[in-house]
Short mmCIF file of C-alpha atoms in Angstrom, two decimals:
data_model
loop_
_atom_site.label_atom_id
_atom_site.label_comp_id
_atom_site.label_asym_id
_atom_site.label_seq_id
_atom_site.Cartn_x
_atom_site.Cartn_y
_atom_site.Cartn_z
CA MET A 246 119.73 106.77 119.19
CA GLY A 247 116.29 105.36 119.90
CA SER A 248 114.13 106.15 122.89
CA TRP A 249 111.17 104.84 124.88
CA GLN A 250 107.84 106.58 124.28
CA TRP A 251 104.37 106.42 125.85
CA ASN A 252 101.38 106.66 123.52
CA ASP A 253 97.67 106.82 124.41
CA GLN A 254 95.80 104.33 122.21
CA GLN A 255 92.60 105.66 123.79
CA ARG A 256 89.58 103.33 124.09
CA PRO A 257 87.39 101.23 121.78
CA THR A 258 84.71 103.96 121.56
CA ASN A 259 83.98 107.25 123.27
CA THR A 260 81.60 105.46 125.64
CA VAL A 261 83.21 101.99 125.92
CA GLY A 262 86.49 101.63 127.79
CA ALA A 263 88.95 98.72 127.77
CA ARG A 264 88.39 96.18 130.55
CA ALA A 265 91.18 93.68 129.78
CA THR A 266 93.46 92.60 126.97
CA ILE A 267 92.83 89.37 125.06
CA GLY A 268 96.08 89.09 123.09
CA ALA A 269 98.42 90.90 120.71
CA VAL A 270 100.02 89.92 117.42
CA THR A 271 101.89 91.51 114.54
CA MET A 272 100.67 91.24 110.96
CA LYS A 273 102.61 91.19 107.67
CA ASP A 274 100.90 91.80 104.36
CA ASP A 275 103.81 90.05 102.63
CA PRO A 276 107.17 88.60 103.78
CA GLN A 277 109.05 91.86 103.05
CA ALA A 278 106.50 94.20 104.63
CA ALA A 279 106.65 95.99 107.95
CA GLN A 280 104.96 94.28 110.88
CA ARG A 281 101.71 95.92 112.01
CA PRO A 282 100.48 95.47 115.61
CA TYR A 283 96.97 94.22 116.39
CA VAL A 284 95.91 94.37 120.06
CA PHE A 285 92.66 92.63 121.01
CA VAL A 286 90.79 93.83 124.11
CA ARG A 287 87.60 93.01 125.98
CA GLY A 288 85.59 96.19 126.34
CA LEU A 289 83.45 97.23 129.26
CA ASP A 290 80.59 96.07 127.01
CA SER A 291 81.95 92.47 127.23
CA LYS A 292 82.61 92.50 123.48
CA LEU A 293 85.83 92.06 121.53
CA HIS A 294 87.59 95.10 120.05
CA VAL A 295 90.90 95.44 118.22
CA ASN A 296 93.34 98.35 118.13
CA TRP A 297 95.41 98.02 114.97
CA TRP A 298 98.04 99.86 112.93
CA ASP A 299 97.46 100.16 109.16
CA GLY A 300 101.01 101.35 108.45
CA LYS A 301 100.19 105.04 108.91
CA ALA A 302 97.60 105.36 111.69
CA TRP A 303 95.98 103.48 114.58
CA HIS A 304 92.34 102.40 114.38
CA TRP A 305 89.77 100.77 116.67
CA SER A 306 87.46 98.13 115.18
CA ALA A 307 84.51 96.45 116.91
CA GLN A 308 84.73 92.67 116.55
CA GLY A 309 81.50 92.05 118.48
CA ALA A 310 80.89 88.77 120.29
CA PRO A 311 79.78 85.22 119.44
CA SER A 312 76.08 85.10 118.62
CA GLY A 313 74.01 85.54 121.77
CA ARG A 314 77.06 85.45 124.04
CA SER A 315 79.38 87.78 125.97
CA VAL A 316 83.17 87.60 126.15
CA ILE A 317 84.30 86.91 129.72
CA GLU A 318 87.90 85.69 129.55
CA LYS A 319 90.99 85.63 127.35
CA VAL A 320 92.83 82.66 125.94
CA GLY A 321 95.20 84.40 123.53
CA ALA A 322 95.89 85.46 119.95
CA VAL A 323 98.13 84.21 117.14
CA THR A 324 98.67 84.78 113.45
CA VAL A 325 98.33 81.94 110.96
CA GLN A 326 100.09 81.60 107.59
CA ASP A 327 98.84 79.12 105.03
CA ASN A 328 102.32 79.05 103.50
CA PRO A 329 105.57 80.99 104.06
CA THR A 330 104.71 83.63 101.42
CA ALA A 331 101.04 84.06 102.41
CA VAL A 332 99.58 86.98 104.28
CA GLN A 333 99.36 86.50 108.05
CA ARG A 334 95.83 86.10 109.43
CA PRO A 335 94.94 86.92 113.08
CA TYR A 336 93.02 84.51 115.30
CA ALA A 337 91.78 85.73 118.73
CA PHE A 338 90.52 83.01 121.11
CA VAL A 339 88.15 83.85 123.97
CA ILE A 340 85.90 82.16 126.53
CA GLY A 341 82.21 83.02 126.34
CA ASP A 342 79.76 83.45 129.23
CA ASP A 343 78.66 79.85 128.59
CA SER A 344 82.23 78.63 129.36
CA HIS A 345 82.74 77.58 125.75
CA LEU A 346 85.73 78.40 123.55
CA TYR A 347 85.27 80.78 120.60
CA VAL A 348 87.57 82.26 117.97
CA ASN A 349 87.37 85.51 116.04
CA TRP A 350 89.46 85.02 112.90
CA TRP A 351 90.35 86.70 109.60
CA ASP A 352 89.92 84.50 106.52
CA GLY A 353 91.73 86.91 104.17
CA SER A 354 88.70 88.98 103.27
CA LYS A 355 86.43 89.16 106.33
CA TRP A 356 86.22 88.49 110.07
CA ASN A 357 84.36 85.42 111.34
CA TRP A 358 83.25 84.03 114.70
CA SER A 359 83.52 80.26 115.15
CA ALA A 360 82.31 78.19 118.10
CA GLN A 361 85.03 75.75 119.17
CA GLY A 362 82.75 74.21 121.79
CA THR A 363 84.11 72.40 124.85
CA PRO A 364 85.99 69.15 125.46
CA GLY A 365 83.84 66.11 126.16
CA GLY A 366 81.31 66.99 128.81
CA ARG A 367 83.48 69.69 130.45
CA LEU A 368 83.41 73.48 130.67
CA VAL A 369 86.34 75.75 129.86
CA ARG A 370 87.54 77.46 133.04
CA GLU A 371 90.65 79.36 131.97
CA GLY A 372 93.01 79.89 129.05
CA VAL A 373 96.66 78.80 129.13
CA GLY A 374 97.72 80.16 125.74
CA VAL A 375 97.84 79.75 121.97
CA VAL A 376 100.66 78.75 119.61
CA THR A 377 100.98 77.69 116.00
CA VAL A 378 102.66 74.45 114.94
CA GLN A 379 104.40 73.66 111.65
CA ASP A 380 105.23 70.17 110.44
CA ASN A 381 108.16 71.71 108.54
CA PRO A 382 109.22 75.30 107.72
CA ASN A 383 107.27 75.24 104.42
CA ALA A 384 104.08 73.78 105.86
CA ALA A 385 100.92 75.64 106.86
CA GLN A 386 100.79 76.94 110.41
CA ARG A 387 98.23 75.13 112.59
CA PRO A 388 96.80 76.66 115.81
CA TYR A 389 96.97 74.80 119.12
CA VAL A 390 94.83 76.32 121.89
CA PHE A 391 95.52 75.18 125.46
CA VAL A 392 92.85 75.61 128.16
CA LEU A 393 92.01 74.41 131.66
CA THR A 394 88.63 72.79 132.23
CA ASP A 395 86.37 72.76 135.28
CA ASP A 396 87.87 69.43 136.42
CA PHE A 397 91.33 71.08 136.56
CA ARG A 398 92.76 69.22 133.58
CA LEU A 399 94.67 70.53 130.56
CA TRP A 400 93.04 70.23 127.14
CA VAL A 401 94.13 71.36 123.68
CA ASN A 402 91.92 72.42 120.79
CA TRP A 403 94.01 71.95 117.65
CA TRP A 404 93.73 72.18 113.88
CA ASP A 405 95.06 69.15 111.97
CA GLY A 406 94.92 70.85 108.56
CA ALA A 407 91.36 69.76 107.81
CA LYS A 408 89.37 69.91 111.05
CA TRP A 409 89.45 70.97 114.69
CA ASN A 410 90.05 68.38 117.41
CA TRP A 411 89.97 68.30 121.23
CA SER A 412 92.66 66.30 123.06
CA ASP A 413 92.81 65.60 126.78
CA GLN A 414 96.33 66.33 128.05
CA GLY A 415 95.36 65.31 131.56
CA ALA A 416 97.24 66.56 134.62
CA PRO A 417 100.61 65.90 136.25
CA PRO A 418 100.77 62.59 138.16
CA SER A 419 98.99 62.82 141.55
CA ARG A 420 98.61 66.59 141.20
CA THR A 421 95.85 69.10 140.42
CA ILE A 422 96.41 72.04 138.07
CA SER A 423 95.57 75.25 139.91
CA ARG A 424 96.67 78.04 137.54
CA PRO A 425 97.81 78.57 133.97
CA LEU A 426 101.32 79.84 133.21
CA GLY A 427 101.89 80.03 129.44
CA VAL A 428 102.82 78.29 126.19
CA THR A 429 105.63 78.32 123.68
CA THR A 430 107.05 76.18 120.87
CA MET A 431 110.49 74.62 120.33
CA ARG A 432 112.50 73.79 117.23
CA ASP A 433 115.50 71.49 117.49
CA ASN A 434 116.94 73.07 114.33
CA PRO A 435 115.69 75.55 111.70
CA ASN A 436 114.35 72.75 109.48
CA ALA A 437 112.60 70.80 112.25
CA PHE A 438 108.92 70.68 113.11
CA THR A 439 107.70 72.82 116.00
CA ARG A 440 107.02 71.15 119.37
CA PRO A 441 104.50 72.73 121.77
CA TYR A 442 105.26 73.24 125.47
CA ALA A 443 102.38 74.19 127.83
CA PHE A 444 103.37 75.31 131.35
CA VAL A 445 101.00 75.23 134.34
CA ILE A 446 101.15 75.70 138.11
CA THR A 447 99.96 72.86 140.33
CA ASP A 448 98.21 72.87 143.70
CA ASP A 449 101.57 72.61 145.52
CA SER A 450 102.78 75.83 143.79
CA ARG A 451 105.25 74.12 141.46
CA VAL A 452 105.73 74.49 137.71
CA TRP A 453 104.95 71.56 135.40
CA VAL A 454 105.21 71.35 131.62
CA ASN A 455 103.22 69.27 129.16
CA TRP A 456 105.44 68.91 126.09
CA TRP A 457 105.61 67.09 122.76
CA ASP A 458 108.89 65.23 122.09
CA GLY A 459 108.10 64.51 118.45
CA ALA A 460 106.37 61.19 119.13
CA LYS A 461 104.37 61.55 122.36
CA TRP A 462 103.22 63.98 125.04
CA ASN A 463 105.06 64.09 128.37
CA TRP A 464 104.60 65.74 131.78
CA SER A 465 107.74 67.06 133.49
CA ASP A 466 108.09 68.57 136.97
CA GLN A 467 110.03 71.85 136.71
CA GLY A 468 109.88 72.41 140.45
CA ALA A 469 110.13 75.89 141.99
CA PRO A 470 112.84 78.37 142.90
CA SER A 471 114.80 77.36 146.00
CA GLY A 472 112.65 77.98 149.05
CA GLN A 473 110.05 79.95 147.10
CA PRO A 474 106.59 78.69 145.99
CA VAL A 475 105.30 79.84 142.61
CA LYS A 476 102.49 82.40 142.75
CA LYS A 477 101.77 83.20 139.08
CA GLY A 478 103.31 83.24 135.63
CA ALA A 479 105.06 86.22 134.06
CA GLY A 480 105.57 84.87 130.53
CA VAL A 481 107.14 82.12 128.42
CA VAL A 482 109.48 82.58 125.43
CA THR A 483 112.06 80.62 123.45
CA VAL A 484 115.62 81.89 123.07
CA GLN A 485 118.16 81.20 120.31
CA ASP A 486 121.89 81.84 120.52
CA ASN A 487 121.87 82.27 116.72
CA PRO A 488 119.39 81.46 113.93
CA ASN A 489 120.88 77.98 113.42
CA GLU A 490 120.84 76.93 117.07
CA VAL A 491 118.21 74.95 118.95
CA GLU A 492 115.49 77.04 120.58
CA ARG A 493 115.56 77.06 124.41
CA PRO A 494 112.54 77.81 126.63
CA TYR A 495 112.63 80.49 129.34
CA VAL A 496 109.72 80.45 131.83
CA PHE A 497 109.32 83.56 134.00
CA ILE A 498 107.32 83.41 137.21
CA GLN A 499 106.44 85.54 140.20
CA GLY A 500 107.13 84.00 143.61
CA TYR A 501 105.07 84.56 146.73
CA ASP A 502 107.83 86.98 147.75
CA SER A 503 106.73 89.20 144.80
CA GLN A 504 110.07 88.73 143.06
CA LEU A 505 110.82 87.54 139.52
CA TYR A 506 112.40 84.16 138.77
CA VAL A 507 113.18 82.27 135.55
CA ASN A 508 113.26 78.54 134.79
CA TRP A 509 115.43 78.11 131.70
CA TRP A 510 116.93 75.39 129.53
CA ASP A 511 120.67 75.82 128.83
CA GLY A 512 120.79 73.12 126.14
CA SER A 513 121.45 70.22 128.50
CA LYS A 514 119.57 70.90 131.76
CA TRP A 515 116.95 73.11 133.39
CA ASN A 516 118.03 75.88 135.78
CA TRP A 517 116.30 78.31 138.15
CA SER A 518 117.64 81.87 138.39
CA ALA A 519 116.50 84.71 140.67
CA GLN A 520 115.87 87.91 138.69
CA GLY A 521 115.03 89.95 141.80
CA THR A 522 112.90 93.11 141.63
CA PRO A 523 113.30 96.67 140.38
CA GLY A 524 115.11 98.86 142.93
CA GLY A 525 113.12 99.02 146.14
CA ARG A 526 109.89 97.75 144.61
CA LEU A 527 107.88 94.52 144.64
CA ILE A 528 106.19 93.00 141.59
CA LEU A 529 102.42 93.40 141.54
CA ASP A 530 101.60 91.83 138.17
CA SER A 531 103.10 90.92 134.80
CA VAL A 532 102.47 92.47 131.38
CA GLY A 533 104.26 90.07 129.05
CA THR A 534 107.54 88.64 127.81
CA VAL A 535 109.18 88.95 124.40
CA THR A 536 112.53 88.20 122.80
CA MET A 537 114.52 90.84 120.93
CA LYS A 538 116.88 90.55 117.96
CA ASP A 539 119.23 93.38 117.06
CA ASN A 540 119.51 91.93 113.55
CA PRO A 541 118.34 88.74 111.80
CA SER A 542 121.62 86.94 112.57
CA ALA A 543 121.78 87.95 116.24
CA PHE A 544 120.93 85.98 119.36
CA THR A 545 117.56 86.62 120.96
CA ARG A 546 117.41 88.66 124.18
CA PRO A 547 114.46 88.32 126.61
CA TYR A 548 112.55 91.36 127.88
CA VAL A 549 110.08 90.81 130.75
CA PHE A 550 107.62 93.63 131.46
CA VAL A 551 106.06 93.81 134.95
CA ILE A 552 104.04 96.25 137.06
CA GLY A 553 105.55 97.28 140.37
CA ASP A 554 103.71 97.86 143.64
CA ASP A 555 103.84 101.58 142.77
CA SER A 556 101.63 100.84 139.69
CA LYS A 557 104.50 101.71 137.31
CA LEU A 558 105.96 99.68 134.45
CA TYR A 559 109.39 98.02 134.73
CA VAL A 560 111.38 95.74 132.42
CA ASN A 561 113.92 93.05 133.23
CA TRP A 562 116.09 92.62 130.13
CA TRP A 563 119.16 90.80 128.90
CA ASP A 564 121.75 92.98 127.11
CA GLY A 565 123.85 90.05 125.85
CA SER A 566 126.07 89.73 128.89
CA LYS A 567 123.98 90.57 131.97
CA TRP A 568 120.45 91.15 133.23
CA ASN A 569 119.24 94.69 133.89
CA TRP A 570 116.18 96.34 135.45
CA ALA A 571 114.83 99.53 133.82
CA ALA A 572 112.03 101.80 135.06
CA GLN A 573 109.59 102.53 132.23
CA GLY A 574 107.45 104.81 134.40
CA THR A 575 103.79 105.45 133.72
CA PRO A 576 101.72 107.52 131.26
CA ALA A 577 101.55 111.20 132.19
CA SER A 578 98.98 111.87 134.97
CA ARG A 579 97.73 108.29 134.83
CA VAL A 580 98.01 105.11 136.92
CA ILE A 581 98.49 101.66 135.37
CA GLU A 582 95.50 99.67 136.57
CA ARG A 583 95.62 96.41 134.60
CA PRO A 584 98.33 94.48 132.76
CA GLY A 585 98.26 94.00 129.01
CA GLU A 586 100.40 92.38 126.35
CA ALA A 587 103.94 92.63 124.96
CA ILE A 588 105.06 92.16 121.36
CA THR A 589 108.01 93.10 119.14
CA VAL A 590 107.70 95.01 115.86
CA GLN A 591 110.03 94.99 112.84
CA ASP A 592 109.97 97.78 110.25
CA ASN A 593 111.41 95.36 107.68
CA PRO A 594 112.86 91.82 107.79
CA ASN A 595 116.41 93.15 108.28
CA ALA A 596 115.57 95.74 110.94
CA THR A 597 116.07 95.46 114.69
CA GLN A 598 113.04 94.28 116.64
CA ARG A 599 111.41 96.95 118.82
CA PRO A 600 109.41 96.11 121.99
CA TYR A 601 105.84 97.35 122.53
CA ALA A 602 104.25 96.88 125.99
CA PHE A 603 100.49 97.56 126.25
CA VAL A 604 98.71 98.36 129.53
CA ILE A 605 95.30 99.66 130.65
CA THR A 606 95.19 102.78 132.81
CA ASP A 607 92.76 103.90 135.51
CA ASP A 608 90.59 105.73 132.95
CA SER A 609 90.13 102.47 130.93
CA ASP A 610 92.33 103.70 128.09
CA LEU A 611 94.84 101.43 126.34
CA TRP A 612 98.40 102.79 126.43
CA VAL A 613 101.63 101.52 124.86
CA ASN A 614 105.22 101.92 125.99
CA TRP A 615 107.30 101.41 122.86
CA TRP A 616 110.84 101.74 121.60
CA SER A 617 111.18 104.18 118.71
CA LEU A 618 114.15 104.35 116.35
CA PRO A 619 115.83 107.69 115.49
#
């Protein structure tokens, strides 16, 4: 039987603590290899650092910052594969102190910083998220980076296979975007191309999605839970009932009542469901959302990690028939001060996926709450 464990990942250096997380990914050296977590953080020195697993031990590496700049805000991280049998390569996107977009990326032999600039005449205000898109399952993965600009519009910085482009996604009709929520991708079947979905919160505290239908971009009003305005996002994932089914988005949010809600697609319509709160607690912040598979042929099961108003970690998870709340606690003698990231790890392609939830404690250390197998 497996069990949940807490592990102190410590800090980037003895003198530099972790200020905030930037993103987390898993790496595979080849398609049959174990997944290896990489967690990018912004240090108290306003530089990028990565905590990564080499297969036997954890390491901290200093990624630095774009030339002459400081890192001030996250956008997100993804891995990119040039083909289905290629090694995965991490890309970590950040906003610099000049309100420009930058990426720290691995080319297969070394790390590089690249300036992505800004969309026409605007400054980058906030990140929404990062996904990769494939034209078909055998094609190269292409990053799409969604951000909000200083005029409260959604833009995407995307790789077409030869060059980077900026595209103005605009804003919902007669509305202003106030806050980011998250991004995901959809496949209509296992052989289809991936379709990006970018979720935002508007000035009237409703959820909207900017999504690609295969031919054009659309804005759709997702609304809000009954009688409850949307305060902030808690994570976005796609769910599959089995590997051959269509992927279905699940969008988790925190209401102004400090409870968890989900906006989800059942295959024919969107629904809102109230997830509640962990026993007797209110939700203070979110850590991240992942989906779990017990085996490669199984359905995916969402896990949503949040921080309660007691500064402890909780998870709302689907066991296959019902939703549950579980108290994950807190690292020994520490208080969780800032949210982090959530990922799943597989020891081999046929193994069960195992959740890892990263947080930052009051001593500026990175900690992980993870599920270990016997």
